[in-house]
CSV table of C-alpha atoms in Angstrom, one decimal:
chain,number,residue,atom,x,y,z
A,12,UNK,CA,13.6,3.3,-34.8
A,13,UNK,CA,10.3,3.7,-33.5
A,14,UNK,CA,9.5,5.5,-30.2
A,15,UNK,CA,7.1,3.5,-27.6
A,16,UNK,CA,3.2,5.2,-27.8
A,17,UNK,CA,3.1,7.1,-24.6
A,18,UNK,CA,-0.8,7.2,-23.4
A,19,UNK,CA,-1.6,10.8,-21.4
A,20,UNK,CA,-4.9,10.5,-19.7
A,21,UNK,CA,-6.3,13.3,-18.5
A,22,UNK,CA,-9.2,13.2,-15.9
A,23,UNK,CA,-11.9,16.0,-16.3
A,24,UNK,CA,-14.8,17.3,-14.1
A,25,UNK,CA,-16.6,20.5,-14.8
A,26,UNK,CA,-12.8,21.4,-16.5
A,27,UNK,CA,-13.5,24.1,-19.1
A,28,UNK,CA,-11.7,27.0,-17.5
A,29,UNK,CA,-7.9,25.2,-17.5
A,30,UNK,CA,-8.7,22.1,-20.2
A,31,UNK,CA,-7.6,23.6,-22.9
A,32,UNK,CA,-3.9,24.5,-21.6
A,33,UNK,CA,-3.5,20.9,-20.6
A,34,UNK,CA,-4.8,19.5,-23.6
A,35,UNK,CA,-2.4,22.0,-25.6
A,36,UNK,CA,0.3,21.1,-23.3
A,37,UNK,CA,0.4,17.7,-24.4
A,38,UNK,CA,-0.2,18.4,-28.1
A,39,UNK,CA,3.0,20.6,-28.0
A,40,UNK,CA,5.3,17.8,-26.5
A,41,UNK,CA,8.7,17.1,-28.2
A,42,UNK,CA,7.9,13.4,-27.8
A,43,UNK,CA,5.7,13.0,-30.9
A,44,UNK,CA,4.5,9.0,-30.3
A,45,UNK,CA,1.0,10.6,-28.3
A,46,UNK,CA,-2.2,9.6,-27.3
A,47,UNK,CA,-4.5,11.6,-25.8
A,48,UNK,CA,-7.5,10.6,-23.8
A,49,UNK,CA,-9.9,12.9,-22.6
A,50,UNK,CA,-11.8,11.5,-20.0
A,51,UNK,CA,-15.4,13.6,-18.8
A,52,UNK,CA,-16.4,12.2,-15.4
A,53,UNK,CA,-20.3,13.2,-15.9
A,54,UNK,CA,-19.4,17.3,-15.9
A,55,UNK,CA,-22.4,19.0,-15.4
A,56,UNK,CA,-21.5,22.9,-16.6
A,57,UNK,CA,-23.9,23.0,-20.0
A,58,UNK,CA,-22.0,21.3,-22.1
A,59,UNK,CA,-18.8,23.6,-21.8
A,60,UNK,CA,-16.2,20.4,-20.8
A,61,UNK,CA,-17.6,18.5,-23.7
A,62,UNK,CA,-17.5,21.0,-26.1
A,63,UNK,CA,-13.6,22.4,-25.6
A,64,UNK,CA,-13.0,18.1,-25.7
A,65,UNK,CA,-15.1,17.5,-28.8
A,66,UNK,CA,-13.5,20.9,-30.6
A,67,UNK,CA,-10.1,18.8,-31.0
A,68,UNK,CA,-11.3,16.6,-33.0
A,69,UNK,CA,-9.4,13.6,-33.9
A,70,UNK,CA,-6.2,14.9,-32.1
A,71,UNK,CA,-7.5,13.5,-28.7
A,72,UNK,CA,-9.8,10.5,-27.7
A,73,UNK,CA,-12.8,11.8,-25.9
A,74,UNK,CA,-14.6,9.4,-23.5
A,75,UNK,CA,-17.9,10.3,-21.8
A,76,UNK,CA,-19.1,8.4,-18.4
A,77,UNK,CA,-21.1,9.0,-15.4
A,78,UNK,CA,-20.0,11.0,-13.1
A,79,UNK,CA,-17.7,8.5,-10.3
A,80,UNK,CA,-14.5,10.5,-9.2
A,81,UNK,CA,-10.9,10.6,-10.6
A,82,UNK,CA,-10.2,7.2,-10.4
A,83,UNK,CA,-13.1,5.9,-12.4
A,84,UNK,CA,-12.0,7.9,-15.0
A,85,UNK,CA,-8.4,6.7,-14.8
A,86,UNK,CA,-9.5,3.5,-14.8
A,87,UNK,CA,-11.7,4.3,-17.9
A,88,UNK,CA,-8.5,5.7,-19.5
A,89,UNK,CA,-6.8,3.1,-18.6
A,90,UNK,CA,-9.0,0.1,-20.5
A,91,UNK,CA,-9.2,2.3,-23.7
A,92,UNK,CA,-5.4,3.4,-23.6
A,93,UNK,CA,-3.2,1.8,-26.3
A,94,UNK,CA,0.3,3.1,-25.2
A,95,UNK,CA,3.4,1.3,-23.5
A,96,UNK,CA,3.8,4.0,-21.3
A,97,UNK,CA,1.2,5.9,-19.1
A,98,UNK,CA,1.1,9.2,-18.0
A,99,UNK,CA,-1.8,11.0,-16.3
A,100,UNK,CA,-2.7,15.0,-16.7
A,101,UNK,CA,-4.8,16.6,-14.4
A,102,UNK,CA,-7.1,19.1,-16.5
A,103,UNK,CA,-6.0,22.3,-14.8
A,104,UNK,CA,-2.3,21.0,-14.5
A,105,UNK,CA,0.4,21.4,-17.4
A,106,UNK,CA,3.0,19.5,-19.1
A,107,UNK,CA,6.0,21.2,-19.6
A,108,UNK,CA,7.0,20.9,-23.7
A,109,UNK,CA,10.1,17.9,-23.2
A,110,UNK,CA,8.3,16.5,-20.1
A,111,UNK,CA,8.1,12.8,-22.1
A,112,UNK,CA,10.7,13.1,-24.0
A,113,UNK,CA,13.2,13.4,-21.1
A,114,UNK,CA,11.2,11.0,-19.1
A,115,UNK,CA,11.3,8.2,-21.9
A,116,UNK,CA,15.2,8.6,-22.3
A,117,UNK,CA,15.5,8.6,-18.3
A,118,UNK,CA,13.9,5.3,-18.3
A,119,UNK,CA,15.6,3.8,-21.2
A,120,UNK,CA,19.2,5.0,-19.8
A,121,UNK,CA,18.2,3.6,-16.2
A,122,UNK,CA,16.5,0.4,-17.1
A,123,UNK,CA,13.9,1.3,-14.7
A,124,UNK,CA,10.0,1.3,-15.2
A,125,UNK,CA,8.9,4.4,-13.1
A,126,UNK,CA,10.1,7.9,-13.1
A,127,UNK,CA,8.9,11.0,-11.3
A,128,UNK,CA,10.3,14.8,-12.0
A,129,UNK,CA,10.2,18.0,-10.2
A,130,UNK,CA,7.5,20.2,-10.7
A,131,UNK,CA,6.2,23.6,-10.5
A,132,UNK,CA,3.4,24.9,-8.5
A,133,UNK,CA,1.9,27.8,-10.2
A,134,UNK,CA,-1.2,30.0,-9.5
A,135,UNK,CA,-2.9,31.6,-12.0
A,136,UNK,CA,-1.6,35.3,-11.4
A,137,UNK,CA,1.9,33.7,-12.7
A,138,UNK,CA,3.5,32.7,-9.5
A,139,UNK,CA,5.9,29.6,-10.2
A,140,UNK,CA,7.5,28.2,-7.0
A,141,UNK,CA,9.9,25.3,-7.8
A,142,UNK,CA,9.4,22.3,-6.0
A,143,UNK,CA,12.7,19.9,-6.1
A,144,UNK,CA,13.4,16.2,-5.0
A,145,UNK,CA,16.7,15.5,-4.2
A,146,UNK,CA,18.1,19.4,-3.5
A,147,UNK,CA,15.7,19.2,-0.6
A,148,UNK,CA,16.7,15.7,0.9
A,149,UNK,CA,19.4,14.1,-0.5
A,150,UNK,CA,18.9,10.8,-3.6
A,151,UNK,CA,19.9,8.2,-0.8
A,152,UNK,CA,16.6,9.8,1.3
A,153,UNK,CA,14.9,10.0,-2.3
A,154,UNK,CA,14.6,6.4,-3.1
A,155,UNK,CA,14.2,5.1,-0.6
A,156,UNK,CA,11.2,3.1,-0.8
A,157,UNK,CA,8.1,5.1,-0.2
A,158,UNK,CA,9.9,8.3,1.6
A,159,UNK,CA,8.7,10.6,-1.5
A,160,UNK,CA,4.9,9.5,-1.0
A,161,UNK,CA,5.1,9.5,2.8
A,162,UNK,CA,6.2,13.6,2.8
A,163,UNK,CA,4.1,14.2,0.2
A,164,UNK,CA,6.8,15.1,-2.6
A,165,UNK,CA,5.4,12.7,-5.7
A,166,UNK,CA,3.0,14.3,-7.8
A,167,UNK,CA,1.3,12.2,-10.2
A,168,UNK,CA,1.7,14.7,-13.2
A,169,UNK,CA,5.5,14.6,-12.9
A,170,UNK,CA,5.1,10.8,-12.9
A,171,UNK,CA,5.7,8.4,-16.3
A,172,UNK,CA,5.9,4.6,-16.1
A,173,UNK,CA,5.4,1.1,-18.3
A,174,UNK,CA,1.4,-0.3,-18.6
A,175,UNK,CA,2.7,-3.3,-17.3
A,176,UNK,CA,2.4,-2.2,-14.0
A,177,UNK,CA,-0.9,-1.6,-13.8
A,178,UNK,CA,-1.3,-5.8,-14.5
A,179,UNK,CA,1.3,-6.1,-11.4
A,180,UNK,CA,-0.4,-3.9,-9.1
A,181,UNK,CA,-3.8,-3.0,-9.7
A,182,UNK,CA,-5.8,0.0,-11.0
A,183,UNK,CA,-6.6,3.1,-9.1
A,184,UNK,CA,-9.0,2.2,-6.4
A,185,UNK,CA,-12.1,3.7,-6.9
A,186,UNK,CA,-13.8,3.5,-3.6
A,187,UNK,CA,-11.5,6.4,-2.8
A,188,UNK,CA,-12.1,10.0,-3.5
A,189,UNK,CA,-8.8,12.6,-3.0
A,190,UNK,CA,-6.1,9.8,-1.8
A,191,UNK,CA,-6.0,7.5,-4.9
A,192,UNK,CA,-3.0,9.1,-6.2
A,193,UNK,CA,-1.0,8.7,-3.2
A,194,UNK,CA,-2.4,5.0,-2.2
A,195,UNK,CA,-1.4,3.5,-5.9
A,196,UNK,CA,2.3,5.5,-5.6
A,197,UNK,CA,2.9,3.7,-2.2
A,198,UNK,CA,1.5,0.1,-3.4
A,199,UNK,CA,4.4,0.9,-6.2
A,200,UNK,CA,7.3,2.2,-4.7
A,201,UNK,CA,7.4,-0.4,-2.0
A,202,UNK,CA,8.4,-3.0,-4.4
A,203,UNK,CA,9.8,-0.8,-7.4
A,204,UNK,CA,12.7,1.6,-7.4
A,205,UNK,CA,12.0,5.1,-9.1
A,206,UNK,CA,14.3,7.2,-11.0
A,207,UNK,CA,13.9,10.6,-9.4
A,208,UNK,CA,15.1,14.0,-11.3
A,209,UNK,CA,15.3,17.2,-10.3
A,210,UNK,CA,14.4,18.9,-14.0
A,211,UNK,CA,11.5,20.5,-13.8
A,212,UNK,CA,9.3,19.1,-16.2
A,213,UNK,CA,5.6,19.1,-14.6
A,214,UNK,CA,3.2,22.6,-13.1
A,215,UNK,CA,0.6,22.0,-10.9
A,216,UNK,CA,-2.0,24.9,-10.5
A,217,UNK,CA,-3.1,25.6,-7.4
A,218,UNK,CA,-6.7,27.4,-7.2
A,219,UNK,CA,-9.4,27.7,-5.0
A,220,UNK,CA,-12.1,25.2,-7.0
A,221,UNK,CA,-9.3,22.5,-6.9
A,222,UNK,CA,-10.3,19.0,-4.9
A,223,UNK,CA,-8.5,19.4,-2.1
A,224,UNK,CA,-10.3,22.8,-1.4
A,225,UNK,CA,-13.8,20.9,-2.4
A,226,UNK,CA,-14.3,17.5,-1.7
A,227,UNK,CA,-16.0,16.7,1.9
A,228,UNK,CA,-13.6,13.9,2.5
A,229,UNK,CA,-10.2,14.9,1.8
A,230,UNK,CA,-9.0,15.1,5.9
A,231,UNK,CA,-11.1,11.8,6.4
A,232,UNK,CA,-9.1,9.9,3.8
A,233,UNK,CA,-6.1,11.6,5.0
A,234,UNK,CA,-6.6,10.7,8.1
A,235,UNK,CA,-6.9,6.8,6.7
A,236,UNK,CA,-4.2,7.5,4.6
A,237,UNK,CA,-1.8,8.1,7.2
A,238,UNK,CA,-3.5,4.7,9.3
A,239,UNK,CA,-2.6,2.3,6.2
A,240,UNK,CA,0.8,3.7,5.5
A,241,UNK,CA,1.6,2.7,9.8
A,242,UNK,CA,0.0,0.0,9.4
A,243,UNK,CA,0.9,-1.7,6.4
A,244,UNK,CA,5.0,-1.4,6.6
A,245,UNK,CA,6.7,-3.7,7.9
A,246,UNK,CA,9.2,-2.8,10.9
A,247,UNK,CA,11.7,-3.7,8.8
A,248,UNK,CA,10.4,-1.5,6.0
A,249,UNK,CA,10.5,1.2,8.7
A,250,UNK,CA,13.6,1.1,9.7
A,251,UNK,CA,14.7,1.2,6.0
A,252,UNK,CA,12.8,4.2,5.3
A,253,UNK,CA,14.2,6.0,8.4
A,254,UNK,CA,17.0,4.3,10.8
A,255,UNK,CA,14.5,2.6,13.6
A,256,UNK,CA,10.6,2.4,14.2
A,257,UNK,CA,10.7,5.0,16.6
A,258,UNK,CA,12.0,7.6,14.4
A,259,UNK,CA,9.6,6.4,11.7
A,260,UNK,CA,6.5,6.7,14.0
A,261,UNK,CA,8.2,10.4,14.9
A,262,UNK,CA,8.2,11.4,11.1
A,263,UNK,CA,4.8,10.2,10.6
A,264,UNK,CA,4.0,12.5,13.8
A,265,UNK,CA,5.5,15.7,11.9
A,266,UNK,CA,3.1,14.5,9.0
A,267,UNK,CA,0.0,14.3,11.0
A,268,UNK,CA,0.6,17.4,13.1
A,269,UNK,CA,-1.2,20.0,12.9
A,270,UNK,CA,-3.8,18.7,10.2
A,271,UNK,CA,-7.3,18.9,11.5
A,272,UNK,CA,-9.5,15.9,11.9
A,273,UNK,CA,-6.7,13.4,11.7
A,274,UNK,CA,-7.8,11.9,14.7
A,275,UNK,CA,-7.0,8.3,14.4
A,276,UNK,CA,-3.6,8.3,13.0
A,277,UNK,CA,-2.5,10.9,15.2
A,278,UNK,CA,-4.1,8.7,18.2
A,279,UNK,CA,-2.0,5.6,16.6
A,280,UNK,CA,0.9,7.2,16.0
A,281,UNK,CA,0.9,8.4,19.5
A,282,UNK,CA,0.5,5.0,20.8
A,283,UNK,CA,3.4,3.1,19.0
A,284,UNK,CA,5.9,6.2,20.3
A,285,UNK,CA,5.0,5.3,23.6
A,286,UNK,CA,5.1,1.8,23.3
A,287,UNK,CA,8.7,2.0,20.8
A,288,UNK,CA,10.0,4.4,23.6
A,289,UNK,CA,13.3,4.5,22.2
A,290,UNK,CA,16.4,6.7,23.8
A,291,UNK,CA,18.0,8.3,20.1
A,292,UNK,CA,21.1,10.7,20.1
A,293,UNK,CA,20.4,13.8,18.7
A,294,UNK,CA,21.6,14.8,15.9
A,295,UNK,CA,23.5,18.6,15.4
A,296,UNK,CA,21.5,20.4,13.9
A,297,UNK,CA,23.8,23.6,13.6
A,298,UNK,CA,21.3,25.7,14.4
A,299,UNK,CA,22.5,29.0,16.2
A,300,UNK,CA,19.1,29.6,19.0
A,301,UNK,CA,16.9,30.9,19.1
A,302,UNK,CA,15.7,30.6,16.2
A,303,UNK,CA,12.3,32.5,14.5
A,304,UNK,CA,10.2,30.6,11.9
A,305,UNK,CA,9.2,32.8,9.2
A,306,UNK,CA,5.9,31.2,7.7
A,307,UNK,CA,3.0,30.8,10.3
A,308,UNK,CA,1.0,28.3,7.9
A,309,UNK,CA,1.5,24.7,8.4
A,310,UNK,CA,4.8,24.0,7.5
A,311,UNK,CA,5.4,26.9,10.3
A,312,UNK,CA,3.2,25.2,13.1
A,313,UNK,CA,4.9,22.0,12.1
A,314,UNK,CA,8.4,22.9,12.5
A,315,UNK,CA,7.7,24.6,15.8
A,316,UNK,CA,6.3,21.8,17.4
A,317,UNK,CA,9.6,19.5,16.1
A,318,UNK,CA,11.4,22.4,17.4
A,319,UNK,CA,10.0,22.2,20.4
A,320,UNK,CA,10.4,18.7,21.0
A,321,UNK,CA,14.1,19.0,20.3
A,322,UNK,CA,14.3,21.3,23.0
A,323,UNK,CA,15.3,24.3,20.3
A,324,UNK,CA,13.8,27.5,21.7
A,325,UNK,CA,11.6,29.2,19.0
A,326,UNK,CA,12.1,33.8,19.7
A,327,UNK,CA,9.1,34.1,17.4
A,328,UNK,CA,7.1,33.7,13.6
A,329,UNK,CA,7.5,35.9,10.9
A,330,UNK,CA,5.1,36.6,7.8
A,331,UNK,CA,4.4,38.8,5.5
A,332,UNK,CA,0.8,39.9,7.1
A,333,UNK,CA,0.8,42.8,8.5
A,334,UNK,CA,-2.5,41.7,10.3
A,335,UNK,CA,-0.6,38.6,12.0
A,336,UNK,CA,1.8,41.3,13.3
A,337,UNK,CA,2.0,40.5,17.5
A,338,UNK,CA,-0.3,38.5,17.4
A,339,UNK,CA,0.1,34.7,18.6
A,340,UNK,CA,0.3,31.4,16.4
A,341,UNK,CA,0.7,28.5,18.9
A,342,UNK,CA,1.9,30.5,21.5
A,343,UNK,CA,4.5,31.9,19.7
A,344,UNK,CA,4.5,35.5,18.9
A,345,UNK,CA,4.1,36.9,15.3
A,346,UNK,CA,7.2,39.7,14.4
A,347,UNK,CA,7.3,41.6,11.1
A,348,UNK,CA,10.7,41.6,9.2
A,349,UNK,CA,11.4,45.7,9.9
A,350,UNK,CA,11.4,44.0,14.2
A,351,UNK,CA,14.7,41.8,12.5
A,352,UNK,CA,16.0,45.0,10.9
A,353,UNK,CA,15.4,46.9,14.5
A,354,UNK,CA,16.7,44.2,16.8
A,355,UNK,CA,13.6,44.0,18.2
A,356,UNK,CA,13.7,40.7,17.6
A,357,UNK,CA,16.3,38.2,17.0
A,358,UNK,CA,17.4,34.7,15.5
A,359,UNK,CA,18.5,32.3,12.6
A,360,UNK,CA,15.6,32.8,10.6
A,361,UNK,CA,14.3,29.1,9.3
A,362,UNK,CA,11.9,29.3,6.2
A,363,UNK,CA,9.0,27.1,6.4
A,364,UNK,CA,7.0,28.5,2.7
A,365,UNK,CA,6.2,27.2,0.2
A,366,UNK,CA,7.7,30.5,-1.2
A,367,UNK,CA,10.9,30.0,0.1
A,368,UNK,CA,13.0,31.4,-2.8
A,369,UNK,CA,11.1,34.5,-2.8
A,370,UNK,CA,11.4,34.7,1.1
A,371,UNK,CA,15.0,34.2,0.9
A,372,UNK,CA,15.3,36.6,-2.1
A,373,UNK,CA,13.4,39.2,0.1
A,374,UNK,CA,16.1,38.5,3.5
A,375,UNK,CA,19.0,38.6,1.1
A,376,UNK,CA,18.1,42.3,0.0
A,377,UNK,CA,17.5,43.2,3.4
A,378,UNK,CA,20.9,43.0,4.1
A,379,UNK,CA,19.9,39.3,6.8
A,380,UNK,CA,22.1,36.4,6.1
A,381,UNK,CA,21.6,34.2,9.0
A,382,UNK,CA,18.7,31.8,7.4
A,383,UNK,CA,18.1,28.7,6.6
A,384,UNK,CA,15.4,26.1,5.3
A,385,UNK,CA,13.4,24.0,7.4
A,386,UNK,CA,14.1,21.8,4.6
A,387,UNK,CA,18.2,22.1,5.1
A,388,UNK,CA,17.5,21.3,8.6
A,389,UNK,CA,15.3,18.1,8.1
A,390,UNK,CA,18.2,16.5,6.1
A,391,UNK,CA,20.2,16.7,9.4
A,392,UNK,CA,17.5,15.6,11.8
A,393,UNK,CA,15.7,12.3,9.9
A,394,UNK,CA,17.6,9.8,11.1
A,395,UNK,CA,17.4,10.7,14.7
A,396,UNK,CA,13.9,11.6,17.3
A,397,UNK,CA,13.4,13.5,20.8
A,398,UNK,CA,12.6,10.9,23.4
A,399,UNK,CA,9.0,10.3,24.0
A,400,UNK,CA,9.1,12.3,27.2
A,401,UNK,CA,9.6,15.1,25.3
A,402,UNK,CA,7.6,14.8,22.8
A,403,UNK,CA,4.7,14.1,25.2
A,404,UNK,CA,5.6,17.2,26.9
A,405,UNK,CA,5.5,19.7,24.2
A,406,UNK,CA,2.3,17.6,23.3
A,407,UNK,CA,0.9,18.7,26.6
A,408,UNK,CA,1.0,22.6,24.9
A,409,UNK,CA,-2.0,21.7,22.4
A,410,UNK,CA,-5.2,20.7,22.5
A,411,UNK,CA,-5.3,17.2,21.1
């Protein structure tokens, strides 16, 4: 019986360092049924892009346009793409070798017409840290409606799904430059249900000439981003996602917060806490305080201003700079781990990394138990917010 043709677009600008691996990485799929199409968004590096594309020969489709951004070359793909299925391949991401294959038999056994898998992120010094779906929060959480898009889980190269959607729902929208991924996943998942897997199927390559490191406009779109995800659920929608409106608005607070330049949202959000003002219950968190954060990046400053609204007193960060070492992130002091070993310091130690198995790997051989991650801890707390009081009051600690 004949497998469906599964179309793998993949997107290219100035690509030749890392096109090759993701061209090979679809080539050596265990899902024969294929097509590749190479789309070059106007590269300008001599030629190089072009050449690595052309060197394939008839193995891939090659397309050539004007240079427009990653969605006009989706779309491209998209008009010349004879598959059922569609797939899309960043050129410095990789397909892991049964990534279709397991996707196409997910979908058939589930009757549904989107999937999305775990993925790695990996850096080019061979640094793999897993990133998992439903080990983090649960498959109720998972599916439910756009939850995976709002915390930015979903990534588009662990996602597979039917052509048809695409006459349902649109093409990517082009008039944006760095958010298209995450506006098309939310247009989708509002009205279809994903099949979610934890396999990890997918890596994303994280390097410093990536978009999201180059592109003038990423925090401006974010910041829009976040305005038409408030804005365009319903409160009923809302209260699906996460329990009431007010916690909703809280969640999308912890999204915001601390990304620069994301004025407007964080100025809306702000105003539909006050005006929702709900009185929640708290839920146990089973945290033993205080409590240090070991991660002073994002994630870190994050936590410790939910913390902080919760009324959860934070001892202190840890990292693994020395340099950050006493020092203060947020007000909070920075400890090293030998302060733990010394009881200069103490506290349930909450992860907030992206290398959180390596972290906790680290603290096990160290002989320190007494750790969680922030993302354990979220399960507990997503249903419930800190009254507005104080969250306006641990507001009043930062500049915004």
């Amino acid at each position: 019986m004949c497998e469906p043709l599964v179309s793998v677009v993949i997107p290219v600008y100035n690509g030749a360092d890392y096109l090759r691996e993701a061209i090979d990485s679809v080539l050596n799929q265990t899902y024969s049924n294929i097509e590749i199409i190479v789309v070059n968004d106007g590269s300008i590096d001599h030629g190089q892009t072009e050449a690595i594309a052309r060197s394939y020969g008839n193995r891939i489709r090659y397309i050539y346009k004007e240079n427009g951004g990653v969605a006009t070359a989706l779309n491209a793909g998209i008009k010349e793409m004879n598959g059922e299925y569609f797939s899309w391949l960043s050129h410095d991401d990789i397909f892991y070798p049964d990534k279709v294959q397991k996707q196409i038999q997910l979908l058939k056994e589930t009757n549904k017409r989107i999937a999305a898998c775990a993925y790695h992120i990996f850096f080019d010094s061979g640094r793999k840290v897993p990133v998992p779906f439903i080990s983090f929060y649960g498959n109720e959480s998972i599916q439910s409606s756009v939850f995976s898009v709002l915390h930015a889980l979903i990534q588009f190269g662990g996602v597979l799904f039917k052509k048809e959607l695409f006459n349902e729902y649109g093409d990517f929208r082009e008039d944006l430059k760095t958010t298209q991924d995450y506006e098309f996943l939310f247009r989708i998942l509002r009205k279809e249900k994903c099949v979610f897997s934890d396999e990890l199927l997918y890596g994303i390559r994280y390097h410093s000439n990536q978009g999201s490191n180059t592109i003038d406009c990423v925090n401006t779109e974010r910041d829009e981003m976040y305005q038409m995800f408030m804005q365009s659920l319903s409160r009923t929608e809302k209260e699906y996602i996460y329990g009431s409106a007010y916690n909703f608005y809280y969640q999308m607070l912890l999204r915001i917060w601390p990304v620069p330049e994301m004025y407007k949202s964080l100025q809306h959000c702000k105003a539909r806490l006050c005006h929702e003002k709900n009185r929640t219950c708290l839920a146990d968190t089973g945290l033993i305080q205080p409590v240090l954060i070991y991660g002073t990046g994002m994630y870190g400053r994050r936590l410790l201003f939910d913390l902080r609204c919760r009324g959860i007193k934070v001892e202190g960060f840890l990292d693994s700079s020395q340099s950050l070492t006493g020092k203060k992130v947020d007000g909070v002091t920075c400890y090293s781990l030998r302060d733990v070993e010394n009881g200069v310091v103490k506290g349930t130690i909450m992860i907030a990394s992206i290398f959180r198995e390596e972290i906790a790997a680290t603290l096990r051989e160290k002989g320190i138990g007494t750790f969680c991650f922030k993302e354990t801890y979220e399960q507990k707390v997503l249903q419930t917010a800190p009254e507005w009081a104080n969250i306006k009051e641990a507001m009043s600690d930062y500049d915004v």
